[in-house]
Structure formats: C-alpha cells, structure tokens
mmCIF file of C-alpha atoms in Angstrom:
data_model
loop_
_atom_site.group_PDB
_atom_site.id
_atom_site.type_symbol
_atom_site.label_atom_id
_atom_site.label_comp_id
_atom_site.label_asym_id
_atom_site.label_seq_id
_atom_site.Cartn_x
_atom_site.Cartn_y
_atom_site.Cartn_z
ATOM 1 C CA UNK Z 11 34.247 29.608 65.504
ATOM 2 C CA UNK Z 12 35.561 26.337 65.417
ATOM 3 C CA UNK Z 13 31.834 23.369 65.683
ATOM 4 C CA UNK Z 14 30.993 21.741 68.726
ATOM 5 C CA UNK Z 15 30.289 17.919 68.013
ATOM 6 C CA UNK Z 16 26.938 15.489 68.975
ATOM 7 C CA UNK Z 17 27.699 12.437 69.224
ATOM 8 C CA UNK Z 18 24.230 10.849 68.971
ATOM 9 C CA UNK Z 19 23.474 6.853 69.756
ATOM 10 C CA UNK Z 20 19.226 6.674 68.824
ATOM 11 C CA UNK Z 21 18.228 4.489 66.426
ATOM 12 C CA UNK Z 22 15.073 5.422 65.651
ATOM 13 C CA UNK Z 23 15.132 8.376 63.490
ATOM 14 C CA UNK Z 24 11.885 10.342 65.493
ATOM 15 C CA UNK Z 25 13.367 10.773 68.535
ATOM 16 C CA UNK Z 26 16.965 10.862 66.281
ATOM 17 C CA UNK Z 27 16.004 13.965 65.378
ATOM 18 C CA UNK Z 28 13.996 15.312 67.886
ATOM 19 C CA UNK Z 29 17.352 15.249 69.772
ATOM 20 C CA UNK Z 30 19.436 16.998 67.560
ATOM 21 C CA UNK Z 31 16.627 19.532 66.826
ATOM 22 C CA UNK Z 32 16.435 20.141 70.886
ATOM 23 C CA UNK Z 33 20.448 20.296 71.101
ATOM 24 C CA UNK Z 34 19.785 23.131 68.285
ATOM 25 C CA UNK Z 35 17.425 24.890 69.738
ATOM 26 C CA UNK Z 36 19.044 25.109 73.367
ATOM 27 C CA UNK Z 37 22.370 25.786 72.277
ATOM 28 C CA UNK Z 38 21.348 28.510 69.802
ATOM 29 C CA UNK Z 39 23.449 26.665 67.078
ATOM 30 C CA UNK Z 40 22.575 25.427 63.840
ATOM 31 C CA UNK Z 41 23.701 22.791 61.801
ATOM 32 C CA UNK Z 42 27.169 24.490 60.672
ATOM 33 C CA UNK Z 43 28.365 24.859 63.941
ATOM 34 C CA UNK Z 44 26.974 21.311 65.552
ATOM 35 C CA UNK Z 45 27.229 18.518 63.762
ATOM 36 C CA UNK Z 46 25.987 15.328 64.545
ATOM 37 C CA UNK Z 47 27.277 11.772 64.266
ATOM 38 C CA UNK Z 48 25.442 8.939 65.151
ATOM 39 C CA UNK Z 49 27.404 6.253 66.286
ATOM 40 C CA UNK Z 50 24.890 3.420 66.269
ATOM 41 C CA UNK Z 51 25.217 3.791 61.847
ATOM 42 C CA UNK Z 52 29.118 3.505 61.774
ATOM 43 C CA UNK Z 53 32.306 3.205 63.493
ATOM 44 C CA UNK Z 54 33.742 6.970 64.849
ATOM 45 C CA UNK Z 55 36.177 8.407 62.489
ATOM 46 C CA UNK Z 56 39.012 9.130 63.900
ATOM 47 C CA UNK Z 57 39.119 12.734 65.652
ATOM 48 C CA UNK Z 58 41.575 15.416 65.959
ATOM 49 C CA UNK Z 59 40.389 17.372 68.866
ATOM 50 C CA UNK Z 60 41.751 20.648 67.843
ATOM 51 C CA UNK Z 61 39.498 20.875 65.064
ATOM 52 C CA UNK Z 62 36.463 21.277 67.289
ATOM 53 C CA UNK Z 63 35.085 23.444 70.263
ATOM 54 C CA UNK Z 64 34.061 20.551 72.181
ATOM 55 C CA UNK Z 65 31.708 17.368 72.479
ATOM 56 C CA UNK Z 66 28.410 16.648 73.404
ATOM 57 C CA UNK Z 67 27.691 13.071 73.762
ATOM 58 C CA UNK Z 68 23.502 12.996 73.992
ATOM 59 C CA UNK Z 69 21.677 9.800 75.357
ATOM 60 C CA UNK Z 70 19.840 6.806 74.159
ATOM 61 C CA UNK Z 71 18.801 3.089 74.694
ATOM 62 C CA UNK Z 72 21.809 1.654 75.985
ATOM 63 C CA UNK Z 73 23.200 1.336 79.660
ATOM 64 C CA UNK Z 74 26.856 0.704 80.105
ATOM 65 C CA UNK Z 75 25.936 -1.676 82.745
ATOM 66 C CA UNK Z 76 24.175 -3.897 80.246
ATOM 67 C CA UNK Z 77 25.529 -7.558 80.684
ATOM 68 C CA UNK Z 78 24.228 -8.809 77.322
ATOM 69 C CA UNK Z 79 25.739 -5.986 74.532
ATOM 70 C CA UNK Z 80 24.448 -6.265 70.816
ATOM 71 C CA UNK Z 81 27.958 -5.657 68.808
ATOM 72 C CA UNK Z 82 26.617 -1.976 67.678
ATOM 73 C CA UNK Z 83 26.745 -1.312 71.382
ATOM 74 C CA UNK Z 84 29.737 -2.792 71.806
ATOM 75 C CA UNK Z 85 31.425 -0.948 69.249
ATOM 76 C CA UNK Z 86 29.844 2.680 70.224
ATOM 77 C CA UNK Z 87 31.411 2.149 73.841
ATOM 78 C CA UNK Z 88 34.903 0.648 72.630
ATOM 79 C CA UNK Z 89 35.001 3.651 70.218
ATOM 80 C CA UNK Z 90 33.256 6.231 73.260
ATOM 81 C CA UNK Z 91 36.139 4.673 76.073
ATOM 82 C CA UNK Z 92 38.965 5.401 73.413
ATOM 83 C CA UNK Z 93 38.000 8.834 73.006
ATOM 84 C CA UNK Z 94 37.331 9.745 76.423
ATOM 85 C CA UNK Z 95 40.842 8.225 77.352
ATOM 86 C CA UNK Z 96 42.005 11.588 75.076
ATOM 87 C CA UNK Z 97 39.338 13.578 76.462
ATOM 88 C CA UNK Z 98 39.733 13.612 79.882
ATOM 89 C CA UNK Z 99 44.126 13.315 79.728
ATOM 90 C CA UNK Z 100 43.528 16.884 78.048
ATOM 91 C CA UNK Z 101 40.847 18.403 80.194
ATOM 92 C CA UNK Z 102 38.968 18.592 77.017
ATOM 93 C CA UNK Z 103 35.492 20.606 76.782
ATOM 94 C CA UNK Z 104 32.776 17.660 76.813
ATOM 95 C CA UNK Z 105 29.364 17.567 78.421
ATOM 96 C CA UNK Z 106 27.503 14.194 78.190
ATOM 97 C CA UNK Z 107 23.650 13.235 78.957
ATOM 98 C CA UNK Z 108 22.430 10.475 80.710
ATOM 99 C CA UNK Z 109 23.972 7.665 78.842
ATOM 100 C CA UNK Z 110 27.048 9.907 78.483
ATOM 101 C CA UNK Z 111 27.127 10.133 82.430
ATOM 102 C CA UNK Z 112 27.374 5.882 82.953
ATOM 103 C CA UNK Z 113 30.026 6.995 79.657
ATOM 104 C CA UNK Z 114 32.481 9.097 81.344
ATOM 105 C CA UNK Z 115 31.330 7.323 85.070
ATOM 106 C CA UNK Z 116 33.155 4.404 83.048
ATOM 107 C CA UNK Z 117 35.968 5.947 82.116
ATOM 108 C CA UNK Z 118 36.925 7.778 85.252
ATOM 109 C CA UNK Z 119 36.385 4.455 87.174
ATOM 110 C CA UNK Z 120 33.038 5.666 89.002
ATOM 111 C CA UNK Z 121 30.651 2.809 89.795
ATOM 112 C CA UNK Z 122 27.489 2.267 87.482
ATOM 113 C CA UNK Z 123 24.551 0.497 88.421
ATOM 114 C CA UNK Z 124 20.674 0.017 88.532
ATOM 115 C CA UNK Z 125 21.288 1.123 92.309
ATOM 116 C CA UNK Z 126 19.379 4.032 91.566
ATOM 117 C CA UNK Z 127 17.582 4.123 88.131
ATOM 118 C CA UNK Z 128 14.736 6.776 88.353
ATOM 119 C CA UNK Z 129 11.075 6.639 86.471
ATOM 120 C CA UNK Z 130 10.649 8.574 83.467
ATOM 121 C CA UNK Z 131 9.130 12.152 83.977
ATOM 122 C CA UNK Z 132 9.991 15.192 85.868
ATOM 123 C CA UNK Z 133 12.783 15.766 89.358
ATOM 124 C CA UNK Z 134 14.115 18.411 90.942
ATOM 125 C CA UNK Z 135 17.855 18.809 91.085
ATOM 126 C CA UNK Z 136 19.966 20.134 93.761
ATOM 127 C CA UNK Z 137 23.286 21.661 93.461
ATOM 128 C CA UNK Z 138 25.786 20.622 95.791
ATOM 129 C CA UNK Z 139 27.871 23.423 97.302
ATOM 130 C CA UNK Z 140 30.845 22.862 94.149
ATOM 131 C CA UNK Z 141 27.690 22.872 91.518
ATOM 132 C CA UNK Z 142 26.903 26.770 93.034
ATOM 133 C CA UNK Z 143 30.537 27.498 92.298
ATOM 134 C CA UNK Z 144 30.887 25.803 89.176
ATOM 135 C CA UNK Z 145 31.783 27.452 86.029
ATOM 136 C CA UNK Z 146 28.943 25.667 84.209
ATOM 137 C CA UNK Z 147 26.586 25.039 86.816
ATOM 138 C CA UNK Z 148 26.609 28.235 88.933
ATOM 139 C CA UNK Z 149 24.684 30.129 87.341
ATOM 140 C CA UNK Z 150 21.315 28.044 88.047
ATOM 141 C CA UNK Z 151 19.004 27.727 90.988
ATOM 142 C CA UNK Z 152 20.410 26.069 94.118
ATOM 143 C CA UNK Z 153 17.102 23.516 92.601
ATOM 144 C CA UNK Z 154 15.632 23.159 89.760
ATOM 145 C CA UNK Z 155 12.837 20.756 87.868
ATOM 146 C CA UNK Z 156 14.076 18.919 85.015
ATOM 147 C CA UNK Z 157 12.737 16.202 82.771
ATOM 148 C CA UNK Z 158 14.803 12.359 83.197
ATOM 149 C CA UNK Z 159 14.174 9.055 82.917
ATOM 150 C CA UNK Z 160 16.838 6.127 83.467
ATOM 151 C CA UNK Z 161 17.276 2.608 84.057
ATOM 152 C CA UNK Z 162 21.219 2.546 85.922
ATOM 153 C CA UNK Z 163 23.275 5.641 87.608
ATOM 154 C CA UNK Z 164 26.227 6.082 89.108
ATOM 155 C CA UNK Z 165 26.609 4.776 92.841
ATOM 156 C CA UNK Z 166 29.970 6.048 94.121
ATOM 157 C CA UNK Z 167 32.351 8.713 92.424
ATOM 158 C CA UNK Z 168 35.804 8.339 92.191
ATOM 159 C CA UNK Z 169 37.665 11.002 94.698
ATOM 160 C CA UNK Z 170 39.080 13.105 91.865
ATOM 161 C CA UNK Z 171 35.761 13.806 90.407
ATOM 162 C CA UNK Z 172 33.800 16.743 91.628
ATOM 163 C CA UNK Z 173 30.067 15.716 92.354
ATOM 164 C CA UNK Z 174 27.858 18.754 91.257
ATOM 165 C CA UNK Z 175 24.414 17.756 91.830
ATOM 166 C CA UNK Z 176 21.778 15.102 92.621
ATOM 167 C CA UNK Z 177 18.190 14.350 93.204
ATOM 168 C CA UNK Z 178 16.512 12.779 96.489
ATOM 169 C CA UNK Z 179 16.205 9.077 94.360
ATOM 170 C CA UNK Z 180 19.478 9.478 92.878
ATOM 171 C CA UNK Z 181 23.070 10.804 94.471
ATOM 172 C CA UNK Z 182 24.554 12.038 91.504
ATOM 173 C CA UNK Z 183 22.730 13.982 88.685
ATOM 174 C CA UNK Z 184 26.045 15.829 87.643
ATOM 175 C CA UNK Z 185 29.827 15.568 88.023
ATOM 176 C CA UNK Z 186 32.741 17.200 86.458
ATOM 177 C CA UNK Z 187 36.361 16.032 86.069
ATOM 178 C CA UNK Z 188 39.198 18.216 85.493
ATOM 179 C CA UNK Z 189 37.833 21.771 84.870
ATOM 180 C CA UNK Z 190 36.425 20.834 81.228
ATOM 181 C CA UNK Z 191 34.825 17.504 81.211
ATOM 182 C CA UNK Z 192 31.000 17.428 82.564
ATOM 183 C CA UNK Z 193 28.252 14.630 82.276
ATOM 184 C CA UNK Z 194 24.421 15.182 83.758
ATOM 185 C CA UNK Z 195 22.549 12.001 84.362
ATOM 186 C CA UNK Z 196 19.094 14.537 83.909
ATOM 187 C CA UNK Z 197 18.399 15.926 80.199
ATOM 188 C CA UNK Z 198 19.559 19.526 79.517
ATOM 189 C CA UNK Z 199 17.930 19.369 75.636
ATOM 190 C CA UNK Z 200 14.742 17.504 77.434
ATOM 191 C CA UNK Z 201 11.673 19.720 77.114
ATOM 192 C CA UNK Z 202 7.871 18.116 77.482
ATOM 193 C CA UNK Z 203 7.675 17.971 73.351
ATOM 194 C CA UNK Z 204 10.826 15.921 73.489
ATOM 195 C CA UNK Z 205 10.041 13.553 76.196
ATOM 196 C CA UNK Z 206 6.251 13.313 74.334
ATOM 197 C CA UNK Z 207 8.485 11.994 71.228
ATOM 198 C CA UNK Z 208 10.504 9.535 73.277
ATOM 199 C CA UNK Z 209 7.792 8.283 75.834
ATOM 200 C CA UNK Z 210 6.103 7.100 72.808
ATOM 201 C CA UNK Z 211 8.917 5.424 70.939
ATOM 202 C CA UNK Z 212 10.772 3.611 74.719
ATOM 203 C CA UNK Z 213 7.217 2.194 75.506
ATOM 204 C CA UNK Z 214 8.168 -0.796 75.160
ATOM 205 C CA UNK Z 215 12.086 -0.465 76.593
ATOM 206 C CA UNK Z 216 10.946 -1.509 79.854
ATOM 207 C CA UNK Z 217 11.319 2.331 81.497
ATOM 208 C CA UNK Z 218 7.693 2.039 82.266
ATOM 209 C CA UNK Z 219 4.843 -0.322 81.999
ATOM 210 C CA UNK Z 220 3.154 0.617 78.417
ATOM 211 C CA UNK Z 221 0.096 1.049 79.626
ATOM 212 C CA UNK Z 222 1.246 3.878 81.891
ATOM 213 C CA UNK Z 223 2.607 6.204 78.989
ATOM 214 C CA UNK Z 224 -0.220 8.705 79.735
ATOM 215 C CA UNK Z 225 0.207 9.037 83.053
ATOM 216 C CA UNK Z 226 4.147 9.225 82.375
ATOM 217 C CA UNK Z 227 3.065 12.093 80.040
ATOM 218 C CA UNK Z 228 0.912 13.626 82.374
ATOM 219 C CA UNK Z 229 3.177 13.712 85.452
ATOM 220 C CA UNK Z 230 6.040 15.139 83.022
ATOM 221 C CA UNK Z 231 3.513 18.063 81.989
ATOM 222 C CA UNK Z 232 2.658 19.262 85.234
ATOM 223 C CA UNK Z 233 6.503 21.098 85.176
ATOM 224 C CA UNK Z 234 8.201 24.160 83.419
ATOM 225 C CA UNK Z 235 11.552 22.643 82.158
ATOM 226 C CA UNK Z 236 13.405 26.214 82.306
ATOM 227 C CA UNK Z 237 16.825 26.012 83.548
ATOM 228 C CA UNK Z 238 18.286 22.636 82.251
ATOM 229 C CA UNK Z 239 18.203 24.232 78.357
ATOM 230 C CA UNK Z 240 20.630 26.915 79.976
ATOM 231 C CA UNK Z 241 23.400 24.821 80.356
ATOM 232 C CA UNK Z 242 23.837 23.350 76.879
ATOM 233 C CA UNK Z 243 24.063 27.824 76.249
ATOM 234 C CA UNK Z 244 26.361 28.144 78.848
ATOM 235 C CA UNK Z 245 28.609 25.271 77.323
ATOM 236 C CA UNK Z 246 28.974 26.779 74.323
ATOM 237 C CA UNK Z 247 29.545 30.557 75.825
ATOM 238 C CA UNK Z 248 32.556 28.697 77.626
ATOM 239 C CA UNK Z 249 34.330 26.651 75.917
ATOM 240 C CA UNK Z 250 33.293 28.082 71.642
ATOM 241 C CA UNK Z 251 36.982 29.193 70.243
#
C-alpha cells in the first residue's frame, strides 16, 4: 500500500503529537503508512501525488480569515492553496479538519468567516440528505456527538460543492468536492484525552476565557466521541491503493 500523508500545522510539540498519535490510532495506521509533515517547521517539498494514497491536512492555531498573518502562516497557506489547486483539478483523495475546512473553503471559493465560530467542547452533527448517501459519510448516524472548537467557519458554499453536514450554531460541519476531496469543520481524531491536551495548551488563544478551561473540560466529558474516529477508517478503506 502506497502512505497516506498528515500534513500537520501545531507548533507546540504536546498537542503536535497528541494529533498524530490520535490520526494513528483512528486510522489503524502506523507510522510507515502515515507520515507526517509539519508545515509550520519548513516549506512543503514538492509532491508527486501518485506516490501517495491520499492527504490528511489536520488542524491548528491559524484561521484563514486572519487579517494579520505571521510569515510561517503565510507560507503554510501559499504552499496549502498551491497544492489544493492540484488536488481538487484531479479529484484527489484528501480529507481536511477544521483548519483544513476554511483550507479547501478557500480554495473552492466558499466564504470563510467568524459568522459562525463555535465554543470549544462537544456538538451534535447532522447529516444532510447527500451526507446519508455519501461514500464517506453514509455510513454514520443521521446525528452524531463530536468534540470541536473554532474561532471562523464557512458561511456560504460554492454551488459545485456538496454540503454534507452541519450543526444548529454552524451550517456547514462537512462538504465534499468532486467525489474525492472532503474537509469537516468538527474533529474526526478528537477524543476527550485529545481535547484535555489541547484545552490546556489554546488557553490562552482566545477560544475561551482561561479561567473557564474546567468547565470547557467538563462540558466536553459529559459525551462518548464514537462515530467521528470512523471516518478517518473509512478514508483509508476508500481511497488506500
């Protein structure tokens, strides 16, 4: 089998690898057969596609609609939009997480905005009548709890995407272009130990007051995260070659 890529953005090495550990775990890989780059340490090599499976593209601290950019960020999303441009002109397999939905939202020339950021903890998810039927998708719950936590979304689709799911505080928690190319705004690899990890390190990131990171923790404990993990399984099932 040909490796399925992560391409990671976290800077801080805890939730780094707490991340790639999840991603793991959930896609019943292991290191061989998904490897990780993180983009925030250095510029993407460039890729040949047909060396790979497909691409996960995993979350982090940055929002697209940022208008202040440190250069790192600015170089992860010049080197992300380049990449998708290939991506999504092949129908390529590629299934990106929160950040990686304002990514390909970008790309596809959706509209993303703080319009409907959602606190940190846990939402159920609703599939729309294409998410039943979807090859990915389908095989969940028409809802589900997962674990999320974001500061923009997207607002309006483009009408050549295919809107999969959403939330009552946000419109569109998943979307797929082409038959291939996917992007969740919830977590898939997001269990409670992961979102313990991260609450703790994004304290400070203005997702939450500080002094509310037990009560974050608590809320996000009082769910079973059980069917989100199943997609990142499902990916691989699909589109490994």
């Amino acid at each position: 089998m040909k490796p399925f890529l992560l391409l990671a953005t976290r800077g801080v090495d805890l939730v780094a690898d707490e991340e790639y550990a999840a991603m793991l775990r959930y896609t019943e890989l292991d290191e061989g057969d998904l490897r990780r780059v993180r983009l925030e340490q250095a510029p993407l090599d460039p890729l040949d596609l047909d060396d790979w499976s497909g691409i996960i593209l995993g979350g982090g601290p940055y929002t697209v609609s940022d208008v202040v950019k440190s250069p790192v960020q600015e170089r992860v999303e010049a080197d992300l939009a380049e990449l998708l441009v290939e991506v999504v002109d092949r129908d390529y397999p590629f299934l990106g997480a929160c950040y990686g939905i304002g990514t390909l939202g970008t790309a596809v020339g959706a509209v993303v905005d703080h319009t409907y950021g959602e606190p940190v903890g846990p939402m159920e998810i609703e599939l729309t009548e294409a998410g039943r039927a979807d090859q990915l998708f389908g095989h969940l719950p028409d809802r589900f709890d997962s674990l999320l936590g974001h500061k923009e979304a997207i607002s309006r689709l483009p009408d050549h995407a295919v809107h999969l799911a959403s939330s009552a505080s946000c419109p569109v928690q998943a979307f797929r272009v082409g038959a291939n190319v996917y992007a969740t705004q919830f977590h898939p690899e997001l269990d409670v130990e992961g979102i313990e990890a991260r609450v703790e390190v994004y304290k400070h990131a203005g997702y939450f007051p500080a002094d509310e990171a037990d009560a974050v923790l608590a809320r996000a404990r009082t769910i079973v995260v059980e069917h989100p993990p199943t997609i990142l399984r499902r990916f691989v099932e699909l589109f490994a070659r």
